[in-house]
Amino acid sequence: MKKIAAIVSTAITAFALVGAAPAYAQADAASTAAARELFDAMNYRTMMTGVMQQMSQSIGQSMRAGAEAGIKNNPNTTPEQKKEALAKMEAELPAAVAVLQGAMNDPAMIDDILTETVPLYARTYSAGELKQITAFYRTPIGAKMLSTMPKLMAEAMQIGQQVAARRITPLMQKLQEKQSTK
């Protein structure tokens, strides 16, 4: 369970960092209004709902893969201990996944993300730039880009996870080996 809790904690931290924004100068009212208009043109709420649904659907698989790798690659456990740990993980994982999926599918989370993201855009772009971006998203190609964004983001996240796993798994194995020799 500790490994599942660690994976859940890591997933929550990584998810939180996606929305984390450094503090910059305050945005002016015109840029804030233009950012809200942009988000309306982007149908941001619907897009984020799609992103959250994609993440929610894949979180169980990601958590299972991470937990399995941690269990199977632990050099300090016997095959029987690994079998028991895998069985325990399978029993406990659905509840952990359900908690995360509930949080990810909560409409209030989308509201919070939207509320906290508008100032980020307003600080980053001028009102004029935001209006140009809004105009783009109101074109047919801009609308197509928005409609394909959740799928592209989900696929890009899977690619990122695969690339990270290929690099991190050997490092984790080395760390476990070092810990077992202490």
PDB file of C-alpha atoms in Angstrom:
ATOM      1  CA  MET A   1       0.000   0.000   0.000  1.00  0.00           C
ATOM      2  CA  LYS A   2       2.915   2.344   0.681  1.00  0.00           C
ATOM      3  CA  LYS A   3       4.002   2.051  -2.942  1.00  0.00           C
ATOM      4  CA  ILE A   4       0.478   2.732  -4.177  1.00  0.00           C
ATOM      5  CA  ALA A   5       0.249   5.714  -1.816  1.00  0.00           C
ATOM      6  CA  ALA A   6       3.590   6.971  -3.139  1.00  0.00           C
ATOM      7  CA  ILE A   7       2.389   6.594  -6.726  1.00  0.00           C
ATOM      8  CA  VAL A   8      -0.877   8.371  -5.907  1.00  0.00           C
ATOM      9  CA  SER A   9       1.057  11.143  -4.173  1.00  0.00           C
ATOM     10  CA  THR A  10       3.399  11.472  -7.160  1.00  0.00           C
ATOM     11  CA  ALA A  11       0.454  11.521  -9.574  1.00  0.00           C
ATOM     12  CA  ILE A  12      -1.301  14.224  -7.561  1.00  0.00           C
ATOM     13  CA  THR A  13       1.892  16.283  -7.296  1.00  0.00           C
ATOM     14  CA  ALA A  14       2.568  15.958 -11.035  1.00  0.00           C
ATOM     15  CA  PHE A  15      -1.036  16.847 -11.793  1.00  0.00           C
ATOM     16  CA  ALA A  16      -0.844  19.877  -9.499  1.00  0.00           C
ATOM     17  CA  LEU A  17       2.349  21.055 -11.188  1.00  0.00           C
ATOM     18  CA  VAL A  18       0.561  21.081 -14.555  1.00  0.00           C
ATOM     19  CA  GLY A  19      -1.526  23.997 -13.285  1.00  0.00           C
ATOM     20  CA  ALA A  20       1.156  25.634 -11.161  1.00  0.00           C
ATOM     21  CA  ALA A  21       2.130  29.096 -12.305  1.00  0.00           C
ATOM     22  CA  PRO A  22       4.915  31.320 -11.045  1.00  0.00           C
ATOM     23  CA  ALA A  23       3.916  34.686  -9.659  1.00  0.00           C
ATOM     24  CA  TYR A  24       4.444  37.506 -12.139  1.00  0.00           C
ATOM     25  CA  ALA A  25       3.239  41.062 -12.324  1.00  0.00           C
ATOM     26  CA  GLN A  26      -0.494  41.563 -11.958  1.00  0.00           C
ATOM     27  CA  ALA A  27      -2.540  41.447 -15.134  1.00  0.00           C
ATOM     28  CA  ASP A  28      -4.518  44.491 -16.175  1.00  0.00           C
ATOM     29  CA  ALA A  29      -8.303  44.446 -16.480  1.00  0.00           C
ATOM     30  CA  ALA A  30      -8.258  44.556 -20.295  1.00  0.00           C
ATOM     31  CA  SER A  31      -5.955  41.527 -20.533  1.00  0.00           C
ATOM     32  CA  THR A  32      -8.029  39.644 -17.973  1.00  0.00           C
ATOM     33  CA  ALA A  33     -11.229  40.338 -19.922  1.00  0.00           C
ATOM     34  CA  ALA A  34      -9.513  39.340 -23.170  1.00  0.00           C
ATOM     35  CA  ALA A  35      -8.257  36.113 -21.556  1.00  0.00           C
ATOM     36  CA  ARG A  36     -11.809  35.250 -20.475  1.00  0.00           C
ATOM     37  CA  GLU A  37     -13.010  35.936 -24.018  1.00  0.00           C
ATOM     38  CA  LEU A  38     -10.253  33.692 -25.358  1.00  0.00           C
ATOM     39  CA  PHE A  39     -11.257  30.887 -23.013  1.00  0.00           C
ATOM     40  CA  ASP A  40     -14.864  31.253 -24.151  1.00  0.00           C
ATOM     41  CA  ALA A  41     -13.773  31.081 -27.806  1.00  0.00           C
ATOM     42  CA  MET A  42     -11.614  28.057 -26.990  1.00  0.00           C
ATOM     43  CA  ASN A  43     -14.555  26.373 -25.271  1.00  0.00           C
ATOM     44  CA  TYR A  44     -11.966  25.851 -22.557  1.00  0.00           C
ATOM     45  CA  ARG A  45     -14.332  24.249 -20.068  1.00  0.00           C
ATOM     46  CA  THR A  46     -15.322  21.538 -22.551  1.00  0.00           C
ATOM     47  CA  MET A  47     -11.718  21.058 -23.663  1.00  0.00           C
ATOM     48  CA  MET A  48     -10.525  20.686 -20.063  1.00  0.00           C
ATOM     49  CA  THR A  49     -13.368  18.287 -19.335  1.00  0.00           C
ATOM     50  CA  GLY A  50     -12.136  16.145 -22.230  1.00  0.00           C
ATOM     51  CA  VAL A  51      -8.546  16.339 -20.978  1.00  0.00           C
ATOM     52  CA  MET A  52      -9.625  15.356 -17.470  1.00  0.00           C
ATOM     53  CA  GLN A  53     -11.676  12.458 -18.823  1.00  0.00           C
ATOM     54  CA  GLN A  54      -8.696  11.235 -20.837  1.00  0.00           C
ATOM     55  CA  MET A  55      -6.432  11.509 -17.806  1.00  0.00           C
ATOM     56  CA  SER A  56      -9.033   9.833 -15.631  1.00  0.00           C
ATOM     57  CA  GLN A  57      -9.288   6.909 -18.034  1.00  0.00           C
ATOM     58  CA  SER A  58      -5.543   6.369 -18.164  1.00  0.00           C
ATOM     59  CA  ILE A  59      -4.685   6.982 -14.505  1.00  0.00           C
ATOM     60  CA  GLY A  60      -5.492   3.423 -13.443  1.00  0.00           C
ATOM     61  CA  GLN A  61      -3.277   1.912 -16.093  1.00  0.00           C
ATOM     62  CA  SER A  62      -0.456   4.296 -15.220  1.00  0.00           C
ATOM     63  CA  MET A  63      -0.751   3.609 -11.510  1.00  0.00           C
ATOM     64  CA  ARG A  64      -0.886  -0.150 -12.087  1.00  0.00           C
ATOM     65  CA  ALA A  65       2.177  -0.053 -14.348  1.00  0.00           C
ATOM     66  CA  GLY A  66       4.154   1.996 -11.838  1.00  0.00           C
ATOM     67  CA  ALA A  67       3.183  -0.166  -8.887  1.00  0.00           C
ATOM     68  CA  GLU A  68       3.871  -3.391 -10.792  1.00  0.00           C
ATOM     69  CA  ALA A  69       7.287  -2.169 -11.885  1.00  0.00           C
ATOM     70  CA  GLY A  70       8.156  -1.199  -8.328  1.00  0.00           C
ATOM     71  CA  ILE A  71       7.089  -4.569  -6.991  1.00  0.00           C
ATOM     72  CA  LYS A  72       8.584  -6.711  -9.734  1.00  0.00           C
ATOM     73  CA  ASN A  73      11.888  -4.827  -9.774  1.00  0.00           C
ATOM     74  CA  ASN A  74      12.429  -4.910  -6.016  1.00  0.00           C
ATOM     75  CA  PRO A  75      15.545  -7.064  -5.534  1.00  0.00           C
ATOM     76  CA  ASN A  76      14.831  -7.393  -1.799  1.00  0.00           C
ATOM     77  CA  THR A  77      11.700  -9.515  -2.220  1.00  0.00           C
ATOM     78  CA  THR A  78      11.221 -13.171  -2.986  1.00  0.00           C
ATOM     79  CA  PRO A  79       8.956 -14.324  -5.816  1.00  0.00           C
ATOM     80  CA  GLU A  80       6.318 -15.259  -3.225  1.00  0.00           C
ATOM     81  CA  GLN A  81       6.523 -11.800  -1.608  1.00  0.00           C
ATOM     82  CA  LYS A  82       6.194 -10.211  -5.038  1.00  0.00           C
ATOM     83  CA  LYS A  83       3.146 -12.360  -5.763  1.00  0.00           C
ATOM     84  CA  GLU A  84       1.563 -11.306  -2.446  1.00  0.00           C
ATOM     85  CA  ALA A  85       2.411  -7.641  -3.051  1.00  0.00           C
ATOM     86  CA  LEU A  86       0.904  -7.783  -6.535  1.00  0.00           C
ATOM     87  CA  ALA A  87      -2.276  -9.355  -5.167  1.00  0.00           C
ATOM     88  CA  LYS A  88      -2.502  -6.681  -2.466  1.00  0.00           C
ATOM     89  CA  MET A  89      -1.911  -3.963  -5.051  1.00  0.00           C
ATOM     90  CA  GLU A  90      -4.692  -5.377  -7.245  1.00  0.00           C
ATOM     91  CA  ALA A  91      -7.049  -5.366  -4.264  1.00  0.00           C
ATOM     92  CA  GLU A  92      -6.212  -1.796  -3.176  1.00  0.00           C
ATOM     93  CA  LEU A  93      -5.678  -0.119  -6.532  1.00  0.00           C
ATOM     94  CA  PRO A  94      -9.335   0.225  -7.592  1.00  0.00           C
ATOM     95  CA  ALA A  95     -10.177   2.334  -4.531  1.00  0.00           C
ATOM     96  CA  ALA A  96      -7.149   4.589  -5.092  1.00  0.00           C
ATOM     97  CA  VAL A  97      -8.005   4.974  -8.771  1.00  0.00           C
ATOM     98  CA  ALA A  98     -11.632   5.758  -7.945  1.00  0.00           C
ATOM     99  CA  VAL A  99     -10.581   8.548  -5.575  1.00  0.00           C
ATOM    100  CA  LEU A 100      -8.359  10.147  -8.217  1.00  0.00           C
ATOM    101  CA  GLN A 101     -10.964   9.718 -10.948  1.00  0.00           C
ATOM    102  CA  GLY A 102     -13.567  11.350  -8.730  1.00  0.00           C
ATOM    103  CA  ALA A 103     -11.302  14.340  -8.193  1.00  0.00           C
ATOM    104  CA  MET A 104     -10.428  14.593 -11.887  1.00  0.00           C
ATOM    105  CA  ASN A 105     -14.070  14.422 -12.975  1.00  0.00           C
ATOM    106  CA  ASP A 106     -15.296  16.993 -10.445  1.00  0.00           C
ATOM    107  CA  PRO A 107     -16.594  20.026 -12.379  1.00  0.00           C
ATOM    108  CA  ALA A 108     -15.420  22.265  -9.537  1.00  0.00           C
ATOM    109  CA  MET A 109     -11.841  21.328 -10.429  1.00  0.00           C
ATOM    110  CA  ILE A 110     -12.367  22.677 -13.940  1.00  0.00           C
ATOM    111  CA  ASP A 111     -13.803  25.877 -12.445  1.00  0.00           C
ATOM    112  CA  ASP A 112     -10.729  26.265 -10.233  1.00  0.00           C
ATOM    113  CA  ILE A 113      -8.335  25.595 -13.103  1.00  0.00           C
ATOM    114  CA  LEU A 114     -10.151  28.119 -15.270  1.00  0.00           C
ATOM    115  CA  THR A 115     -10.208  30.742 -12.512  1.00  0.00           C
ATOM    116  CA  GLU A 116      -6.507  30.322 -11.848  1.00  0.00           C
ATOM    117  CA  THR A 117      -5.444  30.042 -15.502  1.00  0.00           C
ATOM    118  CA  VAL A 118      -7.111  33.240 -16.757  1.00  0.00           C
ATOM    119  CA  PRO A 119      -4.612  35.439 -14.846  1.00  0.00           C
ATOM    120  CA  LEU A 120      -1.715  33.406 -16.235  1.00  0.00           C
ATOM    121  CA  TYR A 121      -2.788  34.175 -19.809  1.00  0.00           C
ATOM    122  CA  ALA A 122      -3.578  37.780 -18.903  1.00  0.00           C
ATOM    123  CA  ARG A 123      -0.064  38.229 -17.469  1.00  0.00           C
ATOM    124  CA  THR A 124       1.612  36.479 -20.379  1.00  0.00           C
ATOM    125  CA  TYR A 125      -0.179  38.168 -23.297  1.00  0.00           C
ATOM    126  CA  SER A 126      -1.406  41.688 -23.881  1.00  0.00           C
ATOM    127  CA  ALA A 127      -5.091  42.302 -24.481  1.00  0.00           C
ATOM    128  CA  GLY A 128      -4.336  42.821 -28.193  1.00  0.00           C
ATOM    129  CA  GLU A 129      -2.426  39.544 -28.453  1.00  0.00           C
ATOM    130  CA  LEU A 130      -5.224  37.690 -26.689  1.00  0.00           C
ATOM    131  CA  LYS A 131      -7.737  39.143 -29.139  1.00  0.00           C
ATOM    132  CA  GLN A 132      -5.604  37.902 -32.064  1.00  0.00           C
ATOM    133  CA  ILE A 133      -5.411  34.425 -30.557  1.00  0.00           C
ATOM    134  CA  THR A 134      -9.185  34.506 -29.981  1.00  0.00           C
ATOM    135  CA  ALA A 135      -9.722  35.439 -33.618  1.00  0.00           C
ATOM    136  CA  PHE A 136      -7.606  32.458 -34.692  1.00  0.00           C
ATOM    137  CA  TYR A 137      -9.635  30.021 -32.574  1.00  0.00           C
ATOM    138  CA  ARG A 138     -12.798  31.306 -34.203  1.00  0.00           C
ATOM    139  CA  THR A 139     -11.502  30.263 -37.650  1.00  0.00           C
ATOM    140  CA  PRO A 140     -12.200  26.749 -39.009  1.00  0.00           C
ATOM    141  CA  ILE A 141      -8.585  25.591 -38.480  1.00  0.00           C
ATOM    142  CA  GLY A 142      -8.568  27.084 -34.975  1.00  0.00           C
ATOM    143  CA  ALA A 143     -11.808  25.263 -34.188  1.00  0.00           C
ATOM    144  CA  LYS A 144     -10.330  22.023 -35.546  1.00  0.00           C
ATOM    145  CA  MET A 145      -7.254  22.492 -33.397  1.00  0.00           C
ATOM    146  CA  LEU A 146      -9.415  22.929 -30.325  1.00  0.00           C
ATOM    147  CA  SER A 147     -11.557  19.890 -31.098  1.00  0.00           C
ATOM    148  CA  THR A 148      -8.521  17.635 -31.525  1.00  0.00           C
ATOM    149  CA  MET A 149      -6.578  19.048 -28.557  1.00  0.00           C
ATOM    150  CA  PRO A 150      -7.853  16.667 -25.823  1.00  0.00           C
ATOM    151  CA  LYS A 151      -6.995  13.598 -27.903  1.00  0.00           C
ATOM    152  CA  LEU A 152      -3.608  15.002 -28.884  1.00  0.00           C
ATOM    153  CA  MET A 153      -2.811  15.942 -25.295  1.00  0.00           C
ATOM    154  CA  ALA A 154      -3.787  12.477 -24.052  1.00  0.00           C
ATOM    155  CA  GLU A 155      -1.633  10.795 -26.684  1.00  0.00           C
ATOM    156  CA  ALA A 156       1.248  13.174 -25.986  1.00  0.00           C
ATOM    157  CA  MET A 157       0.985  12.395 -22.272  1.00  0.00           C
ATOM    158  CA  GLN A 158       1.163   8.670 -23.026  1.00  0.00           C
ATOM    159  CA  ILE A 159       4.230   9.236 -25.177  1.00  0.00           C
ATOM    160  CA  GLY A 160       5.774  11.311 -22.397  1.00  0.00           C
ATOM    161  CA  GLN A 161       5.052   8.588 -19.847  1.00  0.00           C
ATOM    162  CA  GLN A 162       6.604   5.949 -22.093  1.00  0.00           C
ATOM    163  CA  VAL A 163       9.724   8.028 -22.676  1.00  0.00           C
ATOM    164  CA  ALA A 164      10.007   8.825 -18.965  1.00  0.00           C
ATOM    165  CA  ALA A 165       9.509   5.173 -18.000  1.00  0.00           C
ATOM    166  CA  ARG A 166      12.274   4.065 -20.363  1.00  0.00           C
ATOM    167  CA  ARG A 167      14.631   6.507 -18.691  1.00  0.00           C
ATOM    168  CA  ILE A 168      13.447   6.329 -15.086  1.00  0.00           C
ATOM    169  CA  THR A 169      12.981   2.554 -14.690  1.00  0.00           C
ATOM    170  CA  PRO A 170      16.719   1.777 -15.048  1.00  0.00           C
ATOM    171  CA  LEU A 171      17.527   4.592 -12.623  1.00  0.00           C
ATOM    172  CA  MET A 172      15.030   3.271 -10.092  1.00  0.00           C
ATOM    173  CA  GLN A 173      16.503  -0.226 -10.440  1.00  0.00           C
ATOM    174  CA  LYS A 174      19.975   1.154  -9.721  1.00  0.00           C
ATOM    175  CA  LEU A 175      18.680   3.006  -6.659  1.00  0.00           C
ATOM    176  CA  GLN A 176      16.974  -0.148  -5.384  1.00  0.00           C
ATOM    177  CA  GLU A 177      20.165  -2.118  -5.938  1.00  0.00           C
ATOM    178  CA  LYS A 178      22.155   0.478  -3.985  1.00  0.00           C
ATOM    179  CA  GLN A 179      19.643   0.353  -1.156  1.00  0.00           C
ATOM    180  CA  SER A 180      19.760  -3.438  -1.016  1.00  0.00           C
ATOM    181  CA  THR A 181      23.563  -3.421  -0.679  1.00  0.00           C
ATOM    182  CA  LYS A 182      23.482  -1.063   2.329  1.00  0.00           C
TER     183      LYS A 182
END
